[in-house]
């Protein structure tokens, strides 16, 4: 009987061995992009708007190449990514630190919790005037907007992530004689990874939204500024070229970085119930 | 098949340790008392859960505890494990009062308490973390215990890939690998189906015979209590006290369907029914 039990289990196990690269998923995504470009081209060919207001994919591609050749694209993208990295990492650091304090000091947690909920949904653009006067119309001002728009989301995720750990894990850890530090590092932290990674992803999303908004209003260089200049000089091809870059960065970071991490965590723990 | 509470009272215990060694107390529970404070709307209400429980467990002995649902069996085990506070009395391990939870007394929970982010091997090795042994050494020791519960092929599996019975076997391996003085088991097979439970009941007896571990095992199943225990402790309804203790002096390995066990099962079941009657019959079906 036992042997039987082992048999069925081992066959089940071999199914969930490390998965190979899924080419069909990539194909589906490529088809999706292709259809979108075709639809765009079709709308362009209807001549519903003049081409300087609604350029074709090819025209936008041309503009992208021009911007790349002049070096403007690289400079803009790099400075935007730099601001993003700075703002996002500061947000994560502050968010995790304050979140942990909230877990440790119950009354602070309660007070801060409701504060966070309010501030989390506060529109990031609405911080811009405040930031311009307080910090200045400069790089730091932009990063300030990014941090203040996204840190609260990380605080909340850390706070709720740790508070929602199933008590049995902590009981088991204590039962195995773990010190407070080890309990935190080896039990509580990994137990809260699924909600922490969701929090990191949400924080990234808030930070990215805030950054582009702040760049449109506050920057003289960067992808947001590229959009703004496009509007000022009525260069729709440049506007869409910048939009494409913004889209691509968001897509790549989310899909390739966070999604991968989240998927791995979920698969390890058997949380991926719905699999193709 | 005698029953007598006095036998286990203050006087030195007669030699009945299953391991065949001279009996020596490894765990003593003295006048244990536990009060839950219930917040009942406006006023607070004290609820005595455990009222002066006294017993001791000998080295290598397999003791089962049985009692009506809600009588505080799990609370008792949690207190012994240091996971819950108590309001009076002492827990003495080898002559030393237990200060807090530690590797001397390890609990195996009914719920799935394995860490889903670790493999079977790392789950079992986790308990050895604090002893300052190297990672490879921890894994080597863990592997021995995984082999002991016959899960060698599954060392690299993650917890969700295992069945309920296998998970509990990993839990047992994790508990044993820490080499505790006393292994506490809180209805460890309660959530398993009948057949799996049968298998695990056999296995735990084999493991007990091999390792000579001292085991304190809580269950609500009289059959399980009698077939596994060298001694069965019957608790009363709340506030729980020890109602009776029974020595099960029958050859091992036993099966819960062993006809020799019927007599004792019937006696305990009758006593237990009485307790359930006192406790209110709403939970009666669950127990028998």
Coordinates of C-alpha atoms in Angstrom, one line a residue:
Chain A
X1 CA 0.0 0.0 0.0
X2 CA 2.8 2.3 0.9
X3 CA 4.7 1.5 -2.2
X4 CA 1.6 2.3 -4.2
X5 CA 1.3 5.6 -2.4
X6 CA 4.9 6.4 -3.3
X7 CA 4.5 5.3 -6.9
X8 CA 1.6 7.6 -7.7
X9 CA 3.3 10.5 -6.0
X10 CA 6.5 10.2 -7.8
X11 CA 4.8 10.2 -11.2
X12 CA 2.9 13.3 -10.1
X13 CA 6.2 14.9 -9.1
X14 CA 7.9 14.4 -12.4
X15 CA 5.3 16.6 -14.0
X16 CA 6.2 19.6 -12.0
X17 CA 9.9 19.4 -12.8
X18 CA 11.5 22.8 -13.9
X19 CA 9.4 23.9 -16.8
X20 CA 11.0 24.5 -20.2
X21 CA 10.9 27.9 -21.9
X22 CA 7.4 28.3 -23.2
X23 CA 7.6 29.3 -26.9
X24 CA 3.8 29.4 -27.5
X25 CA 3.4 32.1 -24.9
X26 CA 6.0 34.2 -26.7
X27 CA 4.2 33.5 -30.0
X28 CA 0.9 34.6 -28.5
X29 CA 2.4 37.9 -27.3
X30 CA 4.0 38.5 -30.7
X31 CA 0.7 37.8 -32.5
X32 CA -1.0 40.3 -30.1
X33 CA 1.6 43.0 -30.9
X34 CA 1.3 42.2 -34.6
X35 CA -2.5 42.6 -34.6
X36 CA -2.2 45.9 -32.8
X37 CA 0.3 47.3 -35.3
X38 CA -2.0 46.1 -38.1
X39 CA -5.0 47.8 -36.6
X40 CA -3.0 51.0 -36.2
X41 CA -1.8 50.9 -39.7
X42 CA -5.4 50.4 -40.9
X43 CA -6.6 53.4 -39.0
X44 CA -3.7 55.4 -40.5
X45 CA -4.7 54.4 -44.0
X46 CA -8.3 55.5 -43.4
X47 CA -6.9 59.0 -43.4
X48 CA -9.3 59.9 -40.6
X49 CA -6.8 62.4 -39.3
X50 CA -3.9 64.1 -41.1
X51 CA -0.6 62.2 -40.7
X52 CA 1.1 64.8 -38.5
X53 CA -1.7 64.1 -35.9
X54 CA -1.9 60.4 -36.5
X55 CA 1.4 59.0 -37.9
X56 CA 1.8 55.5 -39.1
X57 CA 3.8 52.9 -37.1
X58 CA 6.5 53.3 -39.7
X59 CA 6.8 57.1 -39.1
X60 CA 7.0 56.6 -35.4
X61 CA 9.7 54.0 -36.0
X62 CA 11.6 56.5 -38.1
X63 CA 11.3 59.1 -35.4
X64 CA 12.6 56.5 -32.8
X65 CA 15.6 55.9 -35.0
X66 CA 16.2 59.6 -35.4
X67 CA 16.0 60.1 -31.7
X68 CA 18.3 57.2 -31.1
X69 CA 20.9 58.5 -33.6
X70 CA 20.9 62.0 -32.1
X71 CA 21.5 60.4 -28.7
X72 CA 18.4 62.0 -27.3
X73 CA 16.7 58.7 -26.8
X74 CA 19.5 57.1 -24.9
X75 CA 20.0 60.2 -22.7
X76 CA 16.3 60.5 -21.9
X77 CA 15.9 56.8 -21.2
X78 CA 18.9 56.6 -19.0
X79 CA 18.1 59.6 -16.9
X80 CA 14.5 58.3 -16.5
X81 CA 15.7 54.8 -15.4
X82 CA 18.2 56.5 -13.0
X83 CA 15.4 58.4 -11.3
X84 CA 13.3 55.3 -11.3
X85 CA 16.0 53.2 -9.7
X86 CA 16.7 55.9 -7.1
X87 CA 13.0 56.6 -6.2
X88 CA 11.9 53.0 -6.3
X89 CA 14.7 51.7 -4.1
X90 CA 14.3 54.6 -1.6
X91 CA 10.5 53.7 -1.5
X92 CA 11.2 50.0 -0.9
X93 CA 13.7 50.8 1.9
X94 CA 11.5 53.3 3.6
X95 CA 8.4 51.1 3.1
X96 CA 9.9 48.0 4.5
X97 CA 11.5 49.8 7.4
X98 CA 8.3 51.7 8.4
X99 CA 6.2 48.6 7.7
X100 CA 8.3 46.6 10.2
X101 CA 8.0 49.3 12.8
X102 CA 4.3 49.2 12.3
X103 CA 4.3 45.4 13.0
X104 CA 6.4 45.9 16.1
X105 CA 4.6 48.8 17.6
X106 CA 0.9 48.0 17.4
X107 CA -0.5 51.5 18.1
X108 CA 1.9 53.1 15.6
X109 CA 0.8 50.4 13.1
X110 CA -2.8 51.2 13.6
X111 CA -2.4 54.9 13.3
X112 CA 0.0 54.7 10.4
X113 CA -2.2 52.1 8.7
X114 CA -5.1 54.3 8.1
X115 CA -2.8 57.2 7.2
X116 CA -1.2 55.0 4.5
X117 CA -4.5 53.9 3.0
X118 CA -5.4 57.6 2.5
X119 CA -2.0 58.6 1.1
X120 CA -1.7 55.5 -1.1
X121 CA -4.6 56.6 -3.2
X122 CA -3.6 60.2 -3.2
X123 CA -2.9 61.2 -6.9
X124 CA 0.9 61.5 -7.5
X125 CA 0.5 64.6 -9.7
X126 CA -1.1 66.4 -6.8
X127 CA 2.2 66.2 -5.0
X128 CA 4.0 68.2 -7.8
X129 CA 3.3 71.7 -6.6
X130 CA 4.2 70.8 -3.1
X131 CA 7.4 69.2 -4.3
X132 CA 8.4 72.2 -6.5
X133 CA 8.1 74.6 -3.6
X134 CA 9.5 72.3 -0.9
X135 CA 12.4 70.6 -2.8
X136 CA 12.7 72.5 -6.0
X137 CA 12.2 72.1 -9.7
X138 CA 15.0 69.6 -10.0
X139 CA 16.0 66.0 -9.9
X140 CA 15.5 65.7 -6.2
X141 CA 12.0 67.2 -6.5
X142 CA 11.1 64.5 -9.1
X143 CA 12.5 61.7 -6.9
X144 CA 10.6 63.2 -3.9
X145 CA 7.3 62.9 -5.9
X146 CA 8.2 59.3 -6.8
X147 CA 9.0 58.2 -3.3
X148 CA 6.1 59.9 -1.6
X149 CA 3.7 58.4 -4.2
X150 CA 4.9 54.8 -3.8
X151 CA 6.4 54.3 -0.3
X152 CA 3.1 54.0 1.4
X153 CA 2.1 51.1 -0.7
X154 CA 5.2 49.2 0.4
X155 CA 4.5 50.1 4.0
X156 CA 1.1 48.7 3.8
X157 CA 2.2 45.5 2.0
X158 CA 4.9 44.9 4.5
X159 CA 2.6 45.5 7.4
X160 CA -0.2 43.3 6.2
X161 CA 2.1 40.7 4.7
X162 CA 3.8 40.0 8.0
X163 CA 0.6 40.3 10.1
X164 CA -1.1 37.7 7.8
X165 CA 1.5 35.0 8.2
X166 CA -0.3 31.8 9.3
X167 CA 0.3 31.6 13.1
X168 CA 1.2 27.9 12.7
X169 CA 4.5 28.8 11.0
X170 CA 5.6 31.0 13.8
X171 CA 4.5 28.4 16.4
X172 CA 6.5 25.8 14.6
X173 CA 9.5 28.1 14.4
X174 CA 9.4 28.9 18.1
X175 CA 8.8 25.2 18.8
X176 CA 12.1 24.5 17.0
X177 CA 13.9 26.8 19.4
X178 CA 14.5 29.6 16.9
X179 CA 15.8 32.9 18.3
X180 CA 13.8 36.1 17.6
X181 CA 16.2 37.1 14.9
X182 CA 16.2 33.7 13.3
X183 CA 12.5 33.5 13.5
X184 CA 12.2 36.7 11.7
X185 CA 14.8 36.0 9.1
X186 CA 14.1 32.3 8.4
X187 CA 10.4 32.0 9.1
X188 CA 8.5 35.3 9.0
X189 CA 10.3 36.8 6.0
X190 CA 10.0 33.9 3.7
X191 CA 6.5 33.3 4.9
X192 CA 5.5 36.8 3.8
X193 CA 7.3 36.7 0.4
X194 CA 4.2 36.2 -1.6
X195 CA 2.6 39.3 -0.3
X196 CA 5.9 41.2 -0.2
X197 CA 6.5 40.6 -3.9
X198 CA 3.0 41.7 -4.7
X199 CA 3.7 44.8 -2.7
X200 CA 7.0 45.5 -4.5
X201 CA 5.3 45.1 -7.8
X202 CA 2.5 47.5 -6.8
X203 CA 5.1 50.0 -5.5
X204 CA 7.0 49.8 -8.7
X205 CA 3.8 50.5 -10.6
X206 CA 3.0 53.5 -8.4
X207 CA 6.6 54.8 -8.7
X208 CA 6.6 54.5 -12.5
X209 CA 3.3 56.3 -12.8
X210 CA 4.5 59.1 -10.5
X211 CA 7.8 59.4 -12.3
X212 CA 6.4 60.0 -15.8
X213 CA 3.9 62.4 -14.4
X214 CA 6.5 64.4 -12.5
X215 CA 8.8 64.4 -15.5
X216 CA 6.2 65.9 -17.8
X217 CA 5.7 68.7 -15.3
X218 CA 9.1 69.1 -13.7
X219 CA 11.9 67.8 -16.0
X220 CA 13.8 69.3 -18.9
X221 CA 15.2 65.9 -19.7
X222 CA 13.9 62.4 -19.6
X223 CA 11.1 60.4 -21.3
X224 CA 8.4 62.5 -19.7
X225 CA 10.1 65.6 -20.9
X226 CA 10.3 64.0 -24.4
X227 CA 6.5 63.7 -24.3
X228 CA 6.1 67.3 -23.1
X229 CA 8.4 68.6 -25.9
X230 CA 6.5 66.6 -28.4
X231 CA 3.3 68.3 -27.4
X232 CA 4.9 71.8 -27.4
X233 CA 6.3 71.3 -30.9
X234 CA 3.3 69.4 -32.2
X235 CA 5.4 66.4 -33.0
X236 CA 3.0 63.5 -32.6
X237 CA 5.6 61.0 -33.9
X238 CA 7.9 62.0 -31.1
X239 CA 5.1 61.7 -28.5
X240 CA 4.2 58.2 -29.7
X241 CA 7.9 57.3 -29.8
X242 CA 8.3 58.3 -26.2
X243 CA 5.1 56.4 -25.3
X244 CA 6.5 53.3 -26.9
X245 CA 9.6 53.6 -24.8
X246 CA 7.6 54.1 -21.7
X247 CA 5.4 51.2 -22.5
X248 CA 8.4 49.0 -23.3
X249 CA 10.1 49.8 -20.0
X250 CA 7.0 49.1 -18.0
X251 CA 6.3 45.9 -19.9
X252 CA 9.9 44.6 -19.6
X253 CA 10.2 45.3 -15.9
X254 CA 6.9 43.8 -15.0
X255 CA 6.9 40.9 -17.3
X256 CA 10.5 39.8 -17.1
X257 CA 11.4 40.8 -13.6
X258 CA 8.5 40.8 -11.2
X259 CA 6.4 38.3 -13.0
X260 CA 9.2 35.8 -13.1
X261 CA 10.0 36.2 -9.4
X262 CA 6.4 36.0 -8.4
X263 CA 5.8 33.0 -10.6
X264 CA 8.7 31.2 -9.1
X265 CA 7.6 31.8 -5.5
X266 CA 4.1 30.7 -6.3
X267 CA 5.1 27.6 -8.1
X268 CA 7.5 26.5 -5.3
X269 CA 4.6 26.8 -2.8
X270 CA 2.0 25.2 -4.9
X271 CA 0.0 28.4 -5.2
X272 CA -0.2 28.3 -9.0
X273 CA -3.5 26.3 -9.1
X274 CA -4.5 27.5 -12.5
X275 CA -1.8 26.3 -14.9
X276 CA -2.5 26.2 -18.6
Chain B
X1 CA -4.9 -4.5 31.7
X2 CA -5.3 -2.8 35.0
X3 CA -6.3 0.8 35.7
X4 CA -5.3 2.6 38.7
X5 CA -4.6 6.2 39.2
X6 CA -2.7 5.8 42.5
X7 CA 0.0 3.8 40.7
X8 CA 1.1 7.0 39.0
X9 CA 0.8 9.3 42.0
X10 CA 3.6 10.6 44.1
X11 CA 5.3 7.3 44.8
X12 CA 8.1 6.1 42.6
X13 CA 6.8 4.4 39.5
X14 CA 6.9 0.7 39.1
X15 CA 8.9 -0.5 36.2
X16 CA 6.8 -0.6 33.1
X17 CA 8.8 1.5 30.7
X18 CA 8.4 0.0 27.3
X19 CA 12.0 0.5 26.3
X20 CA 13.0 -2.0 28.9
X21 CA 15.3 0.4 30.6
X22 CA 15.0 1.2 34.3
X23 CA 12.1 3.6 34.4
X24 CA 13.1 7.2 35.0
X25 CA 10.9 10.2 34.8
X26 CA 11.7 12.4 31.9
X27 CA 8.7 14.7 32.1
X28 CA 6.7 15.6 35.2
X29 CA 3.6 17.8 35.2
X30 CA 2.8 19.1 38.6
X31 CA -0.5 20.8 39.6
X32 CA -0.9 22.3 36.2
X33 CA -3.6 24.9 36.0
X34 CA -4.8 27.1 33.1
X35 CA -7.3 29.8 33.1
X36 CA -8.6 31.5 29.9
X37 CA -9.9 35.0 30.3
X38 CA -12.9 35.4 28.1
X39 CA -14.1 38.8 27.1
X40 CA -17.8 38.4 27.2
X41 CA -19.1 41.7 25.9
X42 CA -18.7 44.0 28.9
X43 CA -17.5 41.8 31.7
X44 CA -14.5 39.5 31.8
X45 CA -15.1 35.9 32.6
X46 CA -12.5 33.4 33.9
X47 CA -12.8 30.0 32.4
X48 CA -10.8 27.3 34.1
X49 CA -9.6 25.0 31.3
X50 CA -7.1 22.8 33.2
X51 CA -7.5 22.2 36.9
X52 CA -4.5 20.6 38.7
X53 CA -3.3 18.0 36.3
X54 CA -0.5 15.8 37.6
X55 CA 1.3 13.1 35.8
X56 CA 4.7 12.0 34.7
X57 CA 6.2 10.3 31.7
X58 CA 9.0 7.9 31.8
X59 CA 12.0 7.7 29.5
X60 CA 11.0 5.9 26.3
X61 CA 7.4 5.7 27.2
X62 CA 4.6 6.2 24.7
X63 CA 1.7 7.9 26.5
X64 CA -1.5 8.8 24.9
X65 CA -4.0 11.4 26.2
X66 CA -7.6 11.2 25.5
X67 CA -10.6 13.3 26.5
X68 CA -13.8 14.9 25.3
X69 CA -13.6 17.5 22.6
X70 CA -12.7 20.9 24.0
X71 CA -11.4 19.6 27.3
X72 CA -8.1 21.3 26.8
X73 CA -5.9 18.4 25.5
X74 CA -4.3 20.6 22.9
X75 CA -3.9 23.4 25.4
X76 CA -2.1 21.0 27.7
X77 CA 0.3 20.1 25.0
X78 CA 0.8 23.7 24.0
X79 CA 1.7 24.5 27.6
X80 CA 4.2 21.7 27.8
X81 CA 5.7 22.8 24.5
X82 CA 6.1 26.3 26.0
X83 CA 3.8 27.8 23.3
X84 CA 1.1 28.9 25.8
X85 CA 1.4 30.2 29.3
X86 CA -0.1 28.6 32.3
X87 CA -1.5 29.9 35.6
X88 CA -0.1 27.5 38.1
X89 CA 2.0 24.4 38.5
X90 CA 5.2 23.3 37.0
X91 CA 6.5 21.4 34.0
X92 CA 9.7 19.6 34.9
X93 CA 11.9 18.0 32.3
X94 CA 14.6 15.8 33.8
X95 CA 14.5 17.6 37.0
X96 CA 14.7 21.1 35.5
X97 CA 11.8 23.4 35.2
X98 CA 11.0 24.3 31.6
X99 CA 11.8 28.0 31.2
X100 CA 10.3 28.3 27.7
X101 CA 10.0 26.6 24.4
X102 CA 13.1 24.8 23.4
X103 CA 14.6 21.9 21.5
X104 CA 14.1 19.6 24.5
X105 CA 10.4 19.3 23.8
X106 CA 9.2 19.3 20.3
X107 CA 5.7 19.3 19.1
X108 CA 4.2 17.8 16.0
X109 CA 1.0 19.7 15.1
X110 CA -2.2 18.4 13.6
X111 CA -2.2 21.2 11.0
X112 CA 0.3 21.4 8.3
X113 CA 3.2 23.2 10.0
X114 CA 5.8 22.5 7.3
X115 CA 7.3 25.5 5.6
X116 CA 6.1 25.7 2.0
X117 CA 9.1 27.6 0.9
X118 CA 11.5 24.8 1.7
X119 CA 12.1 21.4 0.3
X120 CA 11.4 18.3 2.4
X121 CA 15.1 18.0 3.2
X122 CA 15.4 21.7 4.2
X123 CA 12.3 21.5 6.3
X124 CA 13.7 18.6 8.3
X125 CA 17.1 20.3 8.5
X126 CA 15.5 23.5 9.8
X127 CA 15.1 22.2 13.3
X128 CA 18.9 21.7 13.5
X129 CA 19.6 25.2 12.6
X130 CA 20.2 26.6 16.0
X131 CA 22.6 23.9 17.1
X132 CA 25.5 25.5 15.3
X133 CA 26.1 22.6 12.9
X134 CA 27.1 23.2 9.3
X135 CA 24.6 23.1 6.6
X136 CA 25.9 19.9 5.0
X137 CA 25.9 18.2 8.4
X138 CA 22.3 19.4 9.0
X139 CA 21.3 17.9 5.7
X140 CA 23.1 14.7 6.4
X141 CA 21.3 14.2 9.7
X142 CA 18.0 15.3 8.2
X143 CA 18.4 12.8 5.4
X144 CA 18.7 9.9 8.0
X145 CA 15.3 10.9 9.5
X146 CA 13.7 11.3 6.1
X147 CA 14.9 7.7 5.3
X148 CA 13.5 6.6 8.6
X149 CA 10.0 7.8 7.6
X150 CA 10.6 6.2 4.2
X151 CA 10.5 9.4 2.2
X152 CA 14.0 9.3 0.7
X153 CA 12.8 9.8 -2.8
X154 CA 11.0 13.0 -1.8
X155 CA 13.8 14.8 -0.1
X156 CA 13.9 17.5 -2.9
X157 CA 10.2 17.8 -3.3
X158 CA 8.3 20.8 -2.0
X159 CA 5.6 20.4 0.6
X160 CA 2.7 21.0 -1.7
X161 CA 3.7 18.0 -3.8
X162 CA 3.1 15.6 -0.9
X163 CA 0.0 13.9 0.3
X164 CA -1.4 14.6 3.7
X165 CA 0.1 11.4 5.2
X166 CA 3.5 12.2 3.7
X167 CA 3.4 15.7 5.1
X168 CA 2.8 14.3 8.6
X169 CA 5.7 11.8 8.1
X170 CA 7.9 14.8 7.2
X171 CA 6.7 16.5 10.3
X172 CA 7.6 13.5 12.4
X173 CA 11.0 13.4 10.8
X174 CA 11.5 17.0 11.5
X175 CA 10.6 16.5 15.1
X176 CA 12.8 13.4 15.6
X177 CA 15.8 15.0 13.9
X178 CA 16.0 17.5 16.7
X179 CA 16.5 14.6 19.1
X180 CA 14.1 16.0 21.7
X181 CA 13.7 14.5 25.2
X182 CA 10.0 14.4 24.6
X183 CA 8.1 14.4 21.4
X184 CA 4.6 15.9 21.7
X185 CA 2.0 14.9 19.1
X186 CA -1.2 16.9 18.9
X187 CA -3.7 14.7 17.0
X188 CA -1.1 14.3 14.3
X189 CA -3.3 11.9 12.3
X190 CA -6.6 13.6 12.9
X191 CA -6.9 15.1 9.5
X192 CA -6.0 11.9 7.6
X193 CA -8.2 9.4 6.0
X194 CA -8.7 6.0 7.6
X195 CA -6.2 3.9 5.6
X196 CA -3.4 6.5 5.8
X197 CA -4.0 6.8 9.5
X198 CA -3.7 3.0 9.9
X199 CA -0.4 3.0 8.1
X200 CA 1.0 5.9 10.1
X201 CA -0.1 4.3 13.3
X202 CA 2.0 1.3 12.3
X203 CA 4.9 3.5 11.4
X204 CA 4.9 5.5 14.5
X205 CA 5.1 2.3 16.5
X206 CA 8.0 1.1 14.5
X207 CA 9.7 4.4 14.8
X208 CA 9.1 4.4 18.6
X209 CA 10.6 0.9 18.8
X210 CA 13.6 2.0 16.8
X211 CA 14.3 5.3 18.4
X212 CA 13.0 4.7 21.9
X213 CA 11.7 8.2 22.0
X214 CA 9.5 9.4 24.8
X215 CA 6.2 10.3 23.1
X216 CA 3.2 12.2 24.5
X217 CA 0.3 11.8 22.0
X218 CA -3.0 13.5 22.2
X219 CA -6.0 12.0 20.3
X220 CA -9.7 12.0 20.4
X221 CA -9.9 8.4 19.0
X222 CA -10.0 5.8 21.7
X223 CA -8.9 3.1 19.3
X224 CA -5.8 5.1 18.4
X225 CA -5.1 5.9 22.0
X226 CA -5.2 2.2 23.1
X227 CA -3.4 0.8 20.1
X228 CA -0.5 3.2 20.4
X229 CA 0.0 3.9 24.0
X230 CA 1.9 2.1 26.7
X231 CA -0.4 4.0 28.9
X232 CA -3.6 6.0 28.3
X233 CA -4.5 9.0 30.3
X234 CA -8.2 9.9 30.3
X235 CA -9.0 13.5 30.9
X236 CA -12.4 14.8 32.2
X237 CA -14.5 17.4 30.7
X238 CA -13.6 21.0 31.4
X239 CA -12.0 22.0 33.7
X240 CA -10.0 19.0 32.9
X241 CA -8.4 16.8 35.4
X242 CA -7.0 13.3 35.1
X243 CA -9.9 10.9 35.4
X244 CA -8.1 7.6 35.0
X245 CA -5.0 6.1 33.7
X246 CA -4.7 2.7 32.0
X247 CA -1.7 0.6 31.3
X248 CA -1.8 -1.1 28.0
X249 CA 0.3 -4.2 28.5
X250 CA -0.1 -5.9 25.2
X251 CA 2.6 -7.0 22.7
X252 CA 3.5 -4.7 19.8
X253 CA 3.1 -3.8 17.1
X254 CA -0.6 -3.5 17.6
X255 CA -3.3 -2.7 15.1
X256 CA -6.3 -0.7 16.1
X257 CA -8.4 -3.6 15.0
X258 CA -6.6 -6.0 17.3
X259 CA -9.4 -8.0 19.2
X260 CA -7.3 -8.0 22.3
X261 CA -7.8 -4.3 22.6
X262 CA -11.5 -4.5 22.6
X263 CA -12.0 -4.8 26.3
X264 CA -10.0 -1.8 27.2
X265 CA -11.4 0.2 24.3
X266 CA -14.9 -0.5 25.6
X267 CA -14.1 0.5 29.1
X268 CA -12.5 3.8 28.1
X269 CA -15.2 4.5 25.6
X270 CA -17.8 4.1 28.4
X271 CA -15.9 6.5 30.7
X272 CA -15.5 8.9 27.9
X273 CA -19.2 8.9 27.0
X274 CA -19.9 9.8 30.6
X275 CA -17.6 12.8 30.3
X276 CA -19.2 13.9 27.1
X277 CA -22.6 13.7 28.8
X278 CA -21.3 16.1 31.5
X279 CA -19.8 18.3 28.9
X280 CA -23.0 18.6 27.0
X281 CA -23.9 16.3 24.2
X282 CA -23.5 18.6 21.3
X283 CA -20.0 17.3 20.5
X284 CA -20.7 13.7 21.3
X285 CA -20.7 12.4 17.7
X286 CA -17.4 13.8 16.9
X287 CA -15.6 11.9 19.6
X288 CA -16.9 8.4 19.1

